XYZ file of C-alpha atoms in Angstrom:
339
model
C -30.217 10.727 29.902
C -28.011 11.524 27.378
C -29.350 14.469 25.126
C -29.471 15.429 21.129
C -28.906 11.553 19.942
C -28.760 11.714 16.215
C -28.743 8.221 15.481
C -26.807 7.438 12.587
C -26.440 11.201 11.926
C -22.736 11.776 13.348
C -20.387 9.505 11.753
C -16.412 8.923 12.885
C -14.044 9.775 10.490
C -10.876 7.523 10.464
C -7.976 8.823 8.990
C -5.517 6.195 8.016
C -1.520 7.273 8.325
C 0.930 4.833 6.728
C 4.159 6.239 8.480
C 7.171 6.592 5.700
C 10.349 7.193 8.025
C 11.364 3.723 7.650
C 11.474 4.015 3.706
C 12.956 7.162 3.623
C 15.646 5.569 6.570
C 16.393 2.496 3.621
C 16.756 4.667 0.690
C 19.158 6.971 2.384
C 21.420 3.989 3.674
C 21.554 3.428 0.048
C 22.523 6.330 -1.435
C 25.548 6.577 1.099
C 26.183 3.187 0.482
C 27.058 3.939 -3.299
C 28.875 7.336 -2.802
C 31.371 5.560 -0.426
C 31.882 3.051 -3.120
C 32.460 5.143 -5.740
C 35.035 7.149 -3.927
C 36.969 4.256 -2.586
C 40.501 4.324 -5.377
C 41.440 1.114 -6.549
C 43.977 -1.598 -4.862
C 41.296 -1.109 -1.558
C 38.907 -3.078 -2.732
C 39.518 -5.983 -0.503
C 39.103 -4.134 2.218
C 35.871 -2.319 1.001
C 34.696 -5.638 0.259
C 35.099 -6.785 3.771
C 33.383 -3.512 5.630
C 30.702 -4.176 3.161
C 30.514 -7.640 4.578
C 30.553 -6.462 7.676
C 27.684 -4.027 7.622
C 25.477 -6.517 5.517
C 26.536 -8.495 8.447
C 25.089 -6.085 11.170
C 22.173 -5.101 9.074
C 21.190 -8.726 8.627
C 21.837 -9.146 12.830
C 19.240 -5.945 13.090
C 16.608 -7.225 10.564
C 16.761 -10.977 12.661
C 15.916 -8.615 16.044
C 13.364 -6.298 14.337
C 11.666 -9.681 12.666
C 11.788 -11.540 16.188
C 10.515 -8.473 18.373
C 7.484 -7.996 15.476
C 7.047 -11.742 15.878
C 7.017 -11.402 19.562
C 4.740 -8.470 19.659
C 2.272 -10.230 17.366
C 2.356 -13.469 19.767
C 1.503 -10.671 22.503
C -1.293 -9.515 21.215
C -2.774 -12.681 20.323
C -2.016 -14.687 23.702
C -3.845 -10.898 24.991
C -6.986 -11.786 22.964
C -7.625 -14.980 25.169
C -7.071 -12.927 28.679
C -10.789 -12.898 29.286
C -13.078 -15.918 28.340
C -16.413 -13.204 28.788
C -15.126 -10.788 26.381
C -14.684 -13.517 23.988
C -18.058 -15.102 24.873
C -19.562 -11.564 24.523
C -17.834 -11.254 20.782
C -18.739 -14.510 19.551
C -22.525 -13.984 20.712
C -22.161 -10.394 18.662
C -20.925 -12.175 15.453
C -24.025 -14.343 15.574
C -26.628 -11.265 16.639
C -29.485 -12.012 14.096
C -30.672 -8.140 14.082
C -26.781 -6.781 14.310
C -26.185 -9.535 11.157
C -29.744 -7.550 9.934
C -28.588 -4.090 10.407
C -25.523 -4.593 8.133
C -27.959 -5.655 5.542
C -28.921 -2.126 5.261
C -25.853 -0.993 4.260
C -24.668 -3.572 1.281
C -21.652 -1.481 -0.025
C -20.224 -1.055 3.515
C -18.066 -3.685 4.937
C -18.449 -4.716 9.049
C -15.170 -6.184 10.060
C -15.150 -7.228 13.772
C -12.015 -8.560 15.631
C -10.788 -8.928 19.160
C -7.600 -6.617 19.447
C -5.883 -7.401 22.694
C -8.812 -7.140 25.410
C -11.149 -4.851 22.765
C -13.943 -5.432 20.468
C -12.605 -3.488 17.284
C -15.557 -3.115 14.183
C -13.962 -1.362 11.104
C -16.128 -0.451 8.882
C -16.141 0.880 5.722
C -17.749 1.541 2.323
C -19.887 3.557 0.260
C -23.019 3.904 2.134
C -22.386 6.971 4.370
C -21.550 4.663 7.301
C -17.887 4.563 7.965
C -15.606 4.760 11.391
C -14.470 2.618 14.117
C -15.975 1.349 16.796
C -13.346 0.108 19.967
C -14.771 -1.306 23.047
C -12.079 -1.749 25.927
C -12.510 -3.767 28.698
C -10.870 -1.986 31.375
C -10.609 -3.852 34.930
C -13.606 -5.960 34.171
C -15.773 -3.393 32.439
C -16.828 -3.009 28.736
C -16.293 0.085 28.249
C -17.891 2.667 25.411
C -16.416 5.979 25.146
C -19.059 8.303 23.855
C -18.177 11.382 21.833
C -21.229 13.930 20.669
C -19.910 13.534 17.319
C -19.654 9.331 17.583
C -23.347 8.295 17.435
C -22.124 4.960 16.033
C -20.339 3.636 18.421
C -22.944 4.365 21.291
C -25.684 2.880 18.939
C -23.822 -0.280 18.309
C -22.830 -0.551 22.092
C -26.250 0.360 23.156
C -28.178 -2.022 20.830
C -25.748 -4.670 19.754
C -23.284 -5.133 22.126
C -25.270 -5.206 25.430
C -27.850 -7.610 24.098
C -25.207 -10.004 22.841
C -23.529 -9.515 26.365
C -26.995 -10.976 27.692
C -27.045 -13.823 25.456
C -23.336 -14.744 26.195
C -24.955 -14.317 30.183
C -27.857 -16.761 29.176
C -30.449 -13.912 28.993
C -32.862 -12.835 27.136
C -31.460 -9.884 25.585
C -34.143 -7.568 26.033
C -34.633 -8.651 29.581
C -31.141 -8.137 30.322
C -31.095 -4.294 28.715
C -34.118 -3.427 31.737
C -31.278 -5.367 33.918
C -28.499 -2.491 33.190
C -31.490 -0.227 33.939
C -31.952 -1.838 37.305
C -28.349 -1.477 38.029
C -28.506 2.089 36.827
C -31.275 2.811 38.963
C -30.081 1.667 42.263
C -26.180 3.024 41.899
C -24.860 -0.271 41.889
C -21.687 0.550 40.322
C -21.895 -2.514 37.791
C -23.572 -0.565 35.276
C -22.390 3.113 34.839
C -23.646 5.731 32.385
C -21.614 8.818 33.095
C -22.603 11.123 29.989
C -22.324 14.980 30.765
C -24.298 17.375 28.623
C -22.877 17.522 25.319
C -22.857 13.991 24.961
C -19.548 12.679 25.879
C -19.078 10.466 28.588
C -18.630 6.541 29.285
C -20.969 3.506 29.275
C -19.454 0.365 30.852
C -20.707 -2.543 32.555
C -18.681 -4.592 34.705
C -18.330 -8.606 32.640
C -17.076 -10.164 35.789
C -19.982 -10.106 37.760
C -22.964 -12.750 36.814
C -26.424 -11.222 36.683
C -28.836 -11.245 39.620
C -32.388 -11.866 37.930
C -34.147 -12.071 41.363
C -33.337 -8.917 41.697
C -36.259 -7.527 39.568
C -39.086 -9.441 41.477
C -40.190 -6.430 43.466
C -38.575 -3.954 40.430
C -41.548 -2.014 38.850
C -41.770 1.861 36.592
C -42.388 4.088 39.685
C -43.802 7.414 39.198
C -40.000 9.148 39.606
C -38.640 6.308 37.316
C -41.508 7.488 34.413
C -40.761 10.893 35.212
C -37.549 11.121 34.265
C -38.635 9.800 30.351
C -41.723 11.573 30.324
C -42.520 15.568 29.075
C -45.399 17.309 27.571
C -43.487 17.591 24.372
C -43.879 13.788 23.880
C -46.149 11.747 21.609
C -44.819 8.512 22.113
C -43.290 6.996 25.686
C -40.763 3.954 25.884
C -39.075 2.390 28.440
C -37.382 -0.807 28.970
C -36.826 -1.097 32.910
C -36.374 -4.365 34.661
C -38.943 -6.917 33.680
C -41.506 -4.135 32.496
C -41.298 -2.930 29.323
C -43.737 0.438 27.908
C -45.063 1.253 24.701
C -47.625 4.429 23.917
C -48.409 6.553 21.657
C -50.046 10.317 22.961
C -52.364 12.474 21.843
C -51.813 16.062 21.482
C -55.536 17.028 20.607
C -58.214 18.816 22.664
C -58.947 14.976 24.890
C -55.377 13.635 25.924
C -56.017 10.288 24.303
C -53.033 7.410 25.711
C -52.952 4.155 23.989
C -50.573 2.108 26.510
C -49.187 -1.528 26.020
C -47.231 -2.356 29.465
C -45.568 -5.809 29.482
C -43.726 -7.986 31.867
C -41.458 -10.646 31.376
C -42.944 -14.083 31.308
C -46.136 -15.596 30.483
C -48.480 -13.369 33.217
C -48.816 -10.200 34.712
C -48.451 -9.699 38.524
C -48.166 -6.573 41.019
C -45.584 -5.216 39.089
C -47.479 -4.601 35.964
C -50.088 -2.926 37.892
C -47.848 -0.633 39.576
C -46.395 0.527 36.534
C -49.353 0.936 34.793
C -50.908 3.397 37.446
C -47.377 5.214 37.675
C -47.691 6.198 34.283
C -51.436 6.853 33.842
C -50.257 9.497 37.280
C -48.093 10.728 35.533
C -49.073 11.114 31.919
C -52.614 11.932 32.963
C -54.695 11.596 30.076
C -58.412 12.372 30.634
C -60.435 10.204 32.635
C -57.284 9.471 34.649
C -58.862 10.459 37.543
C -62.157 7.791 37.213
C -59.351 5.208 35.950
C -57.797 5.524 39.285
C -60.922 4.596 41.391
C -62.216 1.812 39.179
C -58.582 -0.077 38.366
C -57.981 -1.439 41.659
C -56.673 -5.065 39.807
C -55.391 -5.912 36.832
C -58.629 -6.984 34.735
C -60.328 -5.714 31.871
C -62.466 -2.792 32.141
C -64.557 -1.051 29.378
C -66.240 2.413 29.800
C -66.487 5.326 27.581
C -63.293 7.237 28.684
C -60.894 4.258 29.014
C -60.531 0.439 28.590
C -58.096 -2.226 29.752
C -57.197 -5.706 28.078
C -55.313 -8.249 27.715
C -55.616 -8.979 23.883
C -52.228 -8.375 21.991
C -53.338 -9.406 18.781
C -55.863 -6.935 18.567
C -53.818 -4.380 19.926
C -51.411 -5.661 16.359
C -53.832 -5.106 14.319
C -55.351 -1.859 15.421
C -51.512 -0.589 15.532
C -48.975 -2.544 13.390
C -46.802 -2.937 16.318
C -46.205 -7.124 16.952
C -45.380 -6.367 20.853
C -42.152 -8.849 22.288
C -43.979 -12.084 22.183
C -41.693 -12.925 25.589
C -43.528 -10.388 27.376
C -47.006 -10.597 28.839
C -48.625 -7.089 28.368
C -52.261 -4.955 29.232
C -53.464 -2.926 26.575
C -54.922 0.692 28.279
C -56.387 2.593 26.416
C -58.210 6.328 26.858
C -60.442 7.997 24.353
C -58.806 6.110 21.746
């Protein structure tokens, strides 16, 4: 996990160099230009004339190369753009991103420009809003690639929760389902989905474009107690986690009773073994009081109601009591103790 994420907090500065050598190249051709001249006594003009004719000549043959290999570099790039049909797939689905269209809303003096730049997604952006820098993701031998700096919270934001879910609508996904996907493939080393962040922050995030997505492959996927564990410390009030088809909302209790209000939900319209797995795997490993008793009567899912703890199925409720509308694609079990 990567640590110290500021959100927002550490900006990337672009500093924009317009190189001048060419300028200062032209106006010095000049100047010699019009001290030969002057120098040159009369009865040679003739010949002047013609090794002025001749270098206008030359410069005119250099210009026609320069123009044609800028033309030809340009036609480069752009026949580069179209070198992989995903990447293009995966920008086009970011363009149209309802909540990445929403986020820029926040910011309405800033301006989001996104291109494709050879084989990267490029977003400049700029303004007056305190949100500024540039944001290039690479694909690099079939991976989409996000370079993580600690001082680039930015780019891994927008990677994390804009480009990803865009890459699992352009997949056919639902883009939440697909973000517990990468967690899958995180969790089982399969090499398509690599976060290699060291300590300070810096690192690489890339997942690998040219592979298709293996739903199936979450049917027997649930939060195991190791899984929780490695999201989970004392210091917490709150626990997330979006992991496979499960996904985990709580707030904790720091008072004398550890109190746990839990939503746990699983993709589709029901809940099976794998929400009740997770559920216990957390209640073990949170342990809020009356864990213990929960353990002996929860043997199913099904609603329970004693004084130390209730289970039920009722997200509307759970809305009202909290103000949190929980992902209406998700089927979820409201647990509750002391609360």
């Amino acid at each position: 996990m990567r640590k110290g994420i500021r959100i927002f907090a550490g900006l990337l500065a672009l500093a924009m160099m317009i190189p001048m050598a060419a300028c200062n190249s032209d106006n010095n051709d000049k100047g010699n230009e019009n001290s030969s001249a002057s120098s040159v006594p009369e009865g040679s003009v003739t010949d002047n004339t013609s090794s002025v004719d001749s270098e206008e000549s030359a410069d005119n043959t250099a210009s026609s190369a320069d123009t044609a290999s800028s033309a030809a570099e340009q036609s480069a790039e752009a026949d580069a753009e179209t070198t992989s049909e995903t990447l293009k797939g995966i920008f086009k689905a970011l363009q149209e991103n309802e909540d990445y269209k929403t986020y820029k809303t926040y910011y309405p003096d800033t301006t989001f420009e996104e291109k494709l730049v050879g084989d990267s997604i490029v977003i400049n952006i700029s303004g007056n809003d305190g949100v500024e820098g540039t944001c290039t993701f690479p694909v690099r031998d079939g991976f989409l690639e996000c370079d993580v700096t600690p001082d680039d919270d930015l780019s891994f934001m927008i990677f994390n929760t804009y480009v990803l879910h865009s890459a699992g609508t352009y997949f056919g996904m639902n883009d939440t389902l697909f973000i517990g996907y990468t967690e899958y493939l995180a969790a089982i080393n399969s090499g398509d989905y690599v976060v290699d962040l060291k300590e300070d922050g810096s690192g690489t995030i890339k997942l690998n474009i040219d592979k298709k997505p293996d739903v199936s492959a979450l049917d027997d996927f649930y939060v195991t107690e190791e899984a929780a564990q490695k999201y989970y410390n004392e210091q917490l009030t709150n626990f997330t986690m979006n992991h496979g088809k499960i996904l985990v909302y709580s707030v904790i209790g720091k008072d004398d009773k550890k109190t746990l209000q839990l939503a746990v939900g699983e993709y589709g319209e029901e809940n099976t073994e794998l929400t009740y797995k997770s559920v216990m795997s957390i209640v073990n490993t949170i342990k809020p009081d009356g864990y213990e008793d929960f353990r002996k009567d929860f043997t199913e899912l099904k609603e329970l109601k004693t004084d130390k703890y209730s289970v039920s199925f009722d997200s509307e409720a759970y809305k009202e009591e909290t103000g949190v509308e929980l992902n209406e694609n998700y089927k979820f079990v409201i647990v509750r103790f002391g609360a």
